[in-house]
Coordinates of C-alpha atoms in Angstrom, one line a residue:
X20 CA -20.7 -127.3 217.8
X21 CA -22.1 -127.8 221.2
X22 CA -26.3 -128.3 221.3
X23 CA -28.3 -126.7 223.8
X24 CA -30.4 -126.9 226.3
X25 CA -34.8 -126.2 225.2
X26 CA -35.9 -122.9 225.7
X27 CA -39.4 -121.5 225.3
X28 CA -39.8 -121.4 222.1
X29 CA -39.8 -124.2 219.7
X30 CA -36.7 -123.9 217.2
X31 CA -38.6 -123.1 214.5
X32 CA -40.0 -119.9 216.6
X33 CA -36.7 -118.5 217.7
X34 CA -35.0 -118.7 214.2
X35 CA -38.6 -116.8 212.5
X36 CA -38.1 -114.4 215.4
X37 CA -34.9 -113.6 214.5
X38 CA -35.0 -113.5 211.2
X39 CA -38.0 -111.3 211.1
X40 CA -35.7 -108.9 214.1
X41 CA -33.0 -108.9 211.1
X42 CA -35.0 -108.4 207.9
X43 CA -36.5 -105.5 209.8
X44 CA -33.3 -103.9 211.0
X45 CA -31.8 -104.1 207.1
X46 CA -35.0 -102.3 205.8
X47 CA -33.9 -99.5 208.7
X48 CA -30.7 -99.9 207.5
X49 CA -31.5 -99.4 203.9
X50 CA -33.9 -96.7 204.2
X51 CA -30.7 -94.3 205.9
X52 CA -29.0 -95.2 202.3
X53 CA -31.7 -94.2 200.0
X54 CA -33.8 -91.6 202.2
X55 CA -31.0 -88.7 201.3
X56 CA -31.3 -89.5 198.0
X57 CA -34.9 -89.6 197.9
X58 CA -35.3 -86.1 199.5
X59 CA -32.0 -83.8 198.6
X60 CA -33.6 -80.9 200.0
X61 CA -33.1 -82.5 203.4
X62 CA -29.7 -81.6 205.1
X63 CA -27.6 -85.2 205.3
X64 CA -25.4 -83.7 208.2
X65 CA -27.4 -81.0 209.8
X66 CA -31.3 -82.6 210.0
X67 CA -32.6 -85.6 212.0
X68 CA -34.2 -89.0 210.4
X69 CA -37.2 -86.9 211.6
X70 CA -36.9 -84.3 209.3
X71 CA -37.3 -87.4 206.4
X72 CA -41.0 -88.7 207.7
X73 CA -42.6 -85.1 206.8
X74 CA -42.8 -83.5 203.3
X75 CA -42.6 -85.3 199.8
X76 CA -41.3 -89.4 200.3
X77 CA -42.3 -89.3 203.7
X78 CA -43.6 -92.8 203.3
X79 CA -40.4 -94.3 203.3
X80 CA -38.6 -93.1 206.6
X81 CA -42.2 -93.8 208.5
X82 CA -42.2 -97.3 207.0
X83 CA -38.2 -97.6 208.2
X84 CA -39.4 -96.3 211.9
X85 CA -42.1 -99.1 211.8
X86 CA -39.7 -101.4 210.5
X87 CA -37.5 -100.8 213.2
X88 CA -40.1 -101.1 216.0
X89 CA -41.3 -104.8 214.2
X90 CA -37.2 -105.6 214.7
X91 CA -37.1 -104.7 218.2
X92 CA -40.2 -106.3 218.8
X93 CA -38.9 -109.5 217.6
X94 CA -35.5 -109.5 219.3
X95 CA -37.3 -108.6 222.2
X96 CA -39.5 -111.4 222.1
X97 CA -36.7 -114.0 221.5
X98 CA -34.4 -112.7 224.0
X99 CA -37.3 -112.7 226.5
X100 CA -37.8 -115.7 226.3
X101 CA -35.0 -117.5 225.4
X102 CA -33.4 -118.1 229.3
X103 CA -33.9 -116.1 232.8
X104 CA -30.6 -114.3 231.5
X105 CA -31.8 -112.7 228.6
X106 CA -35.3 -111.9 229.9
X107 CA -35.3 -107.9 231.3
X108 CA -33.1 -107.0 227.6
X109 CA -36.1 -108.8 225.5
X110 CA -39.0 -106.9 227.7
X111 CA -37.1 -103.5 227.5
X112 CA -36.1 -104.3 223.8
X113 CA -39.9 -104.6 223.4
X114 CA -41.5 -102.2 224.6
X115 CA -38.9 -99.7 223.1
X116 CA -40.9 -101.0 219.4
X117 CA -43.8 -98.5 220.5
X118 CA -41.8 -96.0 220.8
X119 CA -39.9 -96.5 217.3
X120 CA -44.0 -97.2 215.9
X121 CA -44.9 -93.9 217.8
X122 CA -42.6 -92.1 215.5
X123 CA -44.1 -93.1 212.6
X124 CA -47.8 -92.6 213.9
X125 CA -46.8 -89.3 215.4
X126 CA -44.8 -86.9 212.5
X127 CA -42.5 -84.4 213.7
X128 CA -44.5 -81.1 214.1
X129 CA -47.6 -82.6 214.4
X130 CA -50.6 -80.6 216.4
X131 CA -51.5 -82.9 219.5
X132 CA -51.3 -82.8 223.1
X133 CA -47.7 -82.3 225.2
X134 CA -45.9 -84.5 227.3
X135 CA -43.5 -83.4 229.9
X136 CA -40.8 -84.3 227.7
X137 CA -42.5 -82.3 224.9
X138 CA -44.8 -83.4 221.7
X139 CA -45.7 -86.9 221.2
X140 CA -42.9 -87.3 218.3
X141 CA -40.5 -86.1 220.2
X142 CA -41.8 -88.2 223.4
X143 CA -42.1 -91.7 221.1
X144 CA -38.5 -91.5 219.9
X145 CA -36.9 -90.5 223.4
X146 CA -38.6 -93.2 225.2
X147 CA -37.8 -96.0 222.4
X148 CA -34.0 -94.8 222.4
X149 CA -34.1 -94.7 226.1
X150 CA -35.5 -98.0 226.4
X151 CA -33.3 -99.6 223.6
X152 CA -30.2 -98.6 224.6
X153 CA -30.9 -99.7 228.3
X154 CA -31.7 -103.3 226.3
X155 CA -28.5 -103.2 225.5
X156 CA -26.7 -102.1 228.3
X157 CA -29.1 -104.9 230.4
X158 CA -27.9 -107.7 228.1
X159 CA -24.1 -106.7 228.2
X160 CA -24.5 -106.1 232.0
X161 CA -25.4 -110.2 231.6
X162 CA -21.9 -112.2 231.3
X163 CA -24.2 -115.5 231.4
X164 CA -26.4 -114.3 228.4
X165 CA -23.9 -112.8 226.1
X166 CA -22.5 -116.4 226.6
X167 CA -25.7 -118.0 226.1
X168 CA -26.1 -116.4 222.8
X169 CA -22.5 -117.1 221.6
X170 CA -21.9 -112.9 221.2
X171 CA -18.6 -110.8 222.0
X172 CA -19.4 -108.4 225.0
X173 CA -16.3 -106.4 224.0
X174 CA -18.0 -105.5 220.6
X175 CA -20.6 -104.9 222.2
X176 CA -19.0 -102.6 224.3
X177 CA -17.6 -100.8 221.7
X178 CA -20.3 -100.0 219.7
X179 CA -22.2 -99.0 223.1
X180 CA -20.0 -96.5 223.8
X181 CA -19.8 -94.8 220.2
X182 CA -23.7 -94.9 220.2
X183 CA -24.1 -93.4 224.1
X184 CA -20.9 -91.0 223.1
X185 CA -22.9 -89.4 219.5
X186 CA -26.2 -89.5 221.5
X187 CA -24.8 -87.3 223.9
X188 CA -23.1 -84.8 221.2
X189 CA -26.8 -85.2 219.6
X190 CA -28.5 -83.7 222.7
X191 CA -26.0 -81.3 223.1
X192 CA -26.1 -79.9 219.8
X193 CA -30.3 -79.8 220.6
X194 CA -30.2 -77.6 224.0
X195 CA -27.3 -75.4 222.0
X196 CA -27.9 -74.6 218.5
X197 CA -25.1 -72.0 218.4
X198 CA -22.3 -74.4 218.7
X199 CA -23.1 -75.4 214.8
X200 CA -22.5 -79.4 215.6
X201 CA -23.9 -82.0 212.7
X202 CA -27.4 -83.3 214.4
X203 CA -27.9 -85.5 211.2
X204 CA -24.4 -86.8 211.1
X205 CA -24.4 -87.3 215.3
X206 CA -28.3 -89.2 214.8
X207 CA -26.9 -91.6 212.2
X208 CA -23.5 -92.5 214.5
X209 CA -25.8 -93.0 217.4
X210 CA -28.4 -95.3 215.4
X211 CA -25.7 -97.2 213.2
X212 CA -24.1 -99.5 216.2
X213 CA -27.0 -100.1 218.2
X214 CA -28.1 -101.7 214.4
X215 CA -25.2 -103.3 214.0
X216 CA -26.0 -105.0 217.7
X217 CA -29.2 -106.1 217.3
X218 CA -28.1 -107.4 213.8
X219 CA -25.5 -109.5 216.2
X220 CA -28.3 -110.8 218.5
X221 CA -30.8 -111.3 215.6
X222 CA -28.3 -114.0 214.1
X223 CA -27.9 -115.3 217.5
X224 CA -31.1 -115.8 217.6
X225 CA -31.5 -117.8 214.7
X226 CA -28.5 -119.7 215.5
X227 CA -29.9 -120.4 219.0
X228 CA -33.2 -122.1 217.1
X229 CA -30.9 -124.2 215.0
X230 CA -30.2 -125.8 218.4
X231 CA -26.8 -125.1 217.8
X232 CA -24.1 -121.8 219.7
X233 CA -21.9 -121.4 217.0

């Protein structure tokens, strides 16, 4: 194993970052294994994550949204910081967290006033998907600091494209509600590899504050 060169952050730092980034994304995680068998009266294929934060149990999917914002908020942090590479994923990883906190804050169907993307639920969780997936493509748009962080671009890649490809069927199935697609089913395949990503960086992140690319 090769060590590295300092970055901003003591060791120490960088490893609690990104533990705390992967702790948070396996509560996420964990909370789209037990909310549908929390609340059976919500559709597992046809209803949004949304559809879990209002109504009886709504606790849990509102603590996984803010769960979720803490983890991109920590990656970010790291990322930012960890070399000039890195930098422009970590700030846009970051301030997608408030929109992923917003969600939680904001309930779906909640009174309030409109944005020109529409109520402030619906504008919290477009901007923080907005922002996180163009954290992503940023970082694997960076040859030099996928390297940096020891992590495959072409898995990357791949989980990129099956997140940006069930996003798209997700909208779709919004502006046409006659074609009958699975929303729920289309949310979960475009939240599920952008989880497994960060998951990716968080451990690169704690491997970086070992001193150590693995």
């Amino acid at each position: 194993m090769k060590p590295l060169q300092p970055h901003a952050f003591r060791p120490r730092t960088l490893r609690t970052l990104g533990a705390v980034g992967l702790l948070g994304l396996a509560a996420q995680t964990a909370v789209l294994v037990i909310a549908p068998f929390v609340r059976p009266d919500v559709d597992l294929m046809r209803d949004g994550l949304s559809h879990y934060a209002i109504g009886p149990g709504s606790g849990l999917q509102e603590a996984g949204f803010v769960m979720l914002g803490i983890a991109c908020a920590a990656i970010g942090i790291g990322l930012s910081t960890l070399s000039p590479s890195t930098r422009l994923a970590g700030w846009l990883l970051a301030l997608a967290s408030f929109g992923f906190v917003g969600l939680a804050i904001f309930p779906m169907g909640q009174g309030g006033p409109m944005t020109p993307i529409g109520d402030l639920h619906l504008t919290a969780g477009t901007m923080g998907a907005i922002l996180q997936f163009a954290a992503a493509l940023a970082l694997l748009g960076s040859p030099v600091g996928c390297a940096r962080l020891g992590i495959s671009r072409r898995t990357g890649w791949l989980l990129a494209g099956i997140a940006a490809g069930a996003a798209a069927g997700l909208q779709i199935a919004i502006w046409n509600q006659s074609l009958g697609l699975p929303e729920g089913l289309l949310a979960r395949l475009a939240i599920a590899p952008l989880l497994v990503w960060w998951a990716m960086v968080a451990i690169a992140l704690m491997r970086q504050g070992s001193g150590y690319r693995v």
